[in-house]
Short mmCIF file of C-alpha atoms in Angstrom, two decimals:
data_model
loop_
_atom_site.label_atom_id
_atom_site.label_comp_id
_atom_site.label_asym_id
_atom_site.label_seq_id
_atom_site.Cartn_x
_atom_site.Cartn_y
_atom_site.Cartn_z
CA UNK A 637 97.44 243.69 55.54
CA UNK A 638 95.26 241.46 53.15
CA UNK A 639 92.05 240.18 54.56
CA UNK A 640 90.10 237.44 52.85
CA UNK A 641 86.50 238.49 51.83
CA UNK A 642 85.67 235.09 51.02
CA UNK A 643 81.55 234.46 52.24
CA UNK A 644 81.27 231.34 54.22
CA UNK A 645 78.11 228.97 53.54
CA UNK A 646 76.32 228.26 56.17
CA UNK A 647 75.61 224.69 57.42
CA UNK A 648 71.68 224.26 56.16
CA UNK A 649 68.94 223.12 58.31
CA UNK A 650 67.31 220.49 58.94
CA UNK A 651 63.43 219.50 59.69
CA UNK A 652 62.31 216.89 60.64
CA UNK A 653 59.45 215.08 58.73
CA UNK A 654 57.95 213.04 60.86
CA UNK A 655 56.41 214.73 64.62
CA UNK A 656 58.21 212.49 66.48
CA UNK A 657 61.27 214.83 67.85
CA UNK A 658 62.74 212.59 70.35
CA UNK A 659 66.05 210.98 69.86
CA UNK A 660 64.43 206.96 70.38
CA UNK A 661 64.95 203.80 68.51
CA UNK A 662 62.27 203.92 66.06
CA UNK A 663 63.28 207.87 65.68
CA UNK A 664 66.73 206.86 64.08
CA UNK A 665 67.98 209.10 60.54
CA UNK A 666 70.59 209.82 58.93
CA UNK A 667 71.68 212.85 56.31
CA UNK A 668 71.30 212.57 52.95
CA UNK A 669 71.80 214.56 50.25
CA UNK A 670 69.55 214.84 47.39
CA UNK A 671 70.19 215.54 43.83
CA UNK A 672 68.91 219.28 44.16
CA UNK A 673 71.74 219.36 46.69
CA UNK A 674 69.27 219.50 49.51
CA UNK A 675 70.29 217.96 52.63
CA UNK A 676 67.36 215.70 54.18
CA UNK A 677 66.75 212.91 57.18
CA UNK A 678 66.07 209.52 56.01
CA UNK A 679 64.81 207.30 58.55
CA UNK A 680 66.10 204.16 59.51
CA UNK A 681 64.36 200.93 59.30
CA UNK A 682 64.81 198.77 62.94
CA UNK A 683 67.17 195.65 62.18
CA UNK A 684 65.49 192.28 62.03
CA UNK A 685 66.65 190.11 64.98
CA UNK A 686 67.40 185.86 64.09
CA UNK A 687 64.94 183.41 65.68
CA UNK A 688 65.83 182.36 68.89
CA UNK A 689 65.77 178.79 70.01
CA UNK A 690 62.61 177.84 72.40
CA UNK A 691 64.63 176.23 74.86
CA UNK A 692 68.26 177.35 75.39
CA UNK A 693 67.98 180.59 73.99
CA UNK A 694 70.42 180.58 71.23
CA UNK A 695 70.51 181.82 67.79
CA UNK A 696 69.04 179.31 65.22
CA UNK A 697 70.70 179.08 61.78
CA UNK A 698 69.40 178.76 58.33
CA UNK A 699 66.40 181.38 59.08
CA UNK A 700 66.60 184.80 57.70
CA UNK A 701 66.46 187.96 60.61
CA UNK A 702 63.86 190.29 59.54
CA UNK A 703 61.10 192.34 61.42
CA UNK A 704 57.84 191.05 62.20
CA UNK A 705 55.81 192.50 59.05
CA UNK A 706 58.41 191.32 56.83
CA UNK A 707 58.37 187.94 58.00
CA UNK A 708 54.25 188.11 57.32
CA UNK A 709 55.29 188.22 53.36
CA UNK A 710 58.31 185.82 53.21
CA UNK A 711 57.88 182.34 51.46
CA UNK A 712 58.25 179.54 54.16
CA UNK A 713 61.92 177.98 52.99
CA UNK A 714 62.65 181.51 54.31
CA UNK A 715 61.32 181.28 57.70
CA UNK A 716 61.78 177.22 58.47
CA UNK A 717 64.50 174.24 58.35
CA UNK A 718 63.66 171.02 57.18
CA UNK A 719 63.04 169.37 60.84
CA UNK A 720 60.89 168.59 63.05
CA UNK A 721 60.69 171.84 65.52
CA UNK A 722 62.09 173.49 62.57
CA UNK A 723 62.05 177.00 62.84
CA UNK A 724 61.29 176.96 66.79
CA UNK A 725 63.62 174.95 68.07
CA UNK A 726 67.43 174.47 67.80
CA UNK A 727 69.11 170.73 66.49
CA UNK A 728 70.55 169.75 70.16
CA UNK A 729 67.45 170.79 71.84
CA UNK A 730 65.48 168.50 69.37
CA UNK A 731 67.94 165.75 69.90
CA UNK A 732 67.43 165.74 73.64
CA UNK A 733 64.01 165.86 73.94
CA UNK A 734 63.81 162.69 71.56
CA UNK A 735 66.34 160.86 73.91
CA UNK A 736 64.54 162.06 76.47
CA UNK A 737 60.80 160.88 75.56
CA UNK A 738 62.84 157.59 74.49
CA UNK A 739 64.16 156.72 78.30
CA UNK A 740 60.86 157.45 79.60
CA UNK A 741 59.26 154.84 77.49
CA UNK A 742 62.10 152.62 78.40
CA UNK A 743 61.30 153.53 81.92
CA UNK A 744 57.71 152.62 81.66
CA UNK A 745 58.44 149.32 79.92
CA UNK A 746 61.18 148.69 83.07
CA UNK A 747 57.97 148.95 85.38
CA UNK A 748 55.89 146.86 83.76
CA UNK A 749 58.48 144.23 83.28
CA UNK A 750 58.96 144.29 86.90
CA UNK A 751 55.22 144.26 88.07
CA UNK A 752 55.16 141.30 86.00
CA UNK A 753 57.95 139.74 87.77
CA UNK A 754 56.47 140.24 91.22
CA UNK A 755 53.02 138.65 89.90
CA UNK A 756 54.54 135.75 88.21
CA UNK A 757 56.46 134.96 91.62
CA UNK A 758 53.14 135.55 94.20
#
């Protein structure tokens, strides 16, 4: 009969360092060790979500996704396209509101033409 004597480690603790003890979103770690071989939380930092377009709700491309607070300190070439609605607003949303503002002028100048008509022929 041989038994093994061996002494198990065991698994270390872990506090938290922040009072916030709830398992949430902005409450996310993970385990890290350090070079004292001290295990430790890090936090997580929330992902950054990509600019949505105005209108149809779609991802825009050509911006960077980043929080709020890091888009405060970002140069603009960052944060923009060159376009009008740049930024805000995707390409085919652009494209139909400028056909759109078009016809209505178009419309307008149908009108008129026709008012003009109708005088011309009283």
């Amino acid at each position: 009969f041989f038994f093994d004597f061996r002494i198990e480690k065991m698994a270390q603790r872990l506090t938290l360092r922040r009072r916030l003890s709830y398992n949430t979103k902005s409450n996310r770690r993970t385990v890290s060790k350090t070079p004292g071989g001290k295990l430790v939380y890090l936090y997580e930092k929330k992902h950054g979500t990509n600019p949505k377009c105005g209108d149809c709700k779609k991802e825009l491309r050509g911006l960077t996704a980043a929080r709020p607070r890091e888009l405060a300190g970002m140069s603009k070439r960052l944060k923009t396209v060159s376009r009008t609605y740049g930024g805000s607003v995707c390409h085919k949303c652009v494209r139909s509101r400028i056909v759109r503002a078009f016809l209505i002028e178009e419309q307008k100048i149908v009108v008129r033409v026709l008012k003009a008509q109708e005088a011309t022929k009283k």
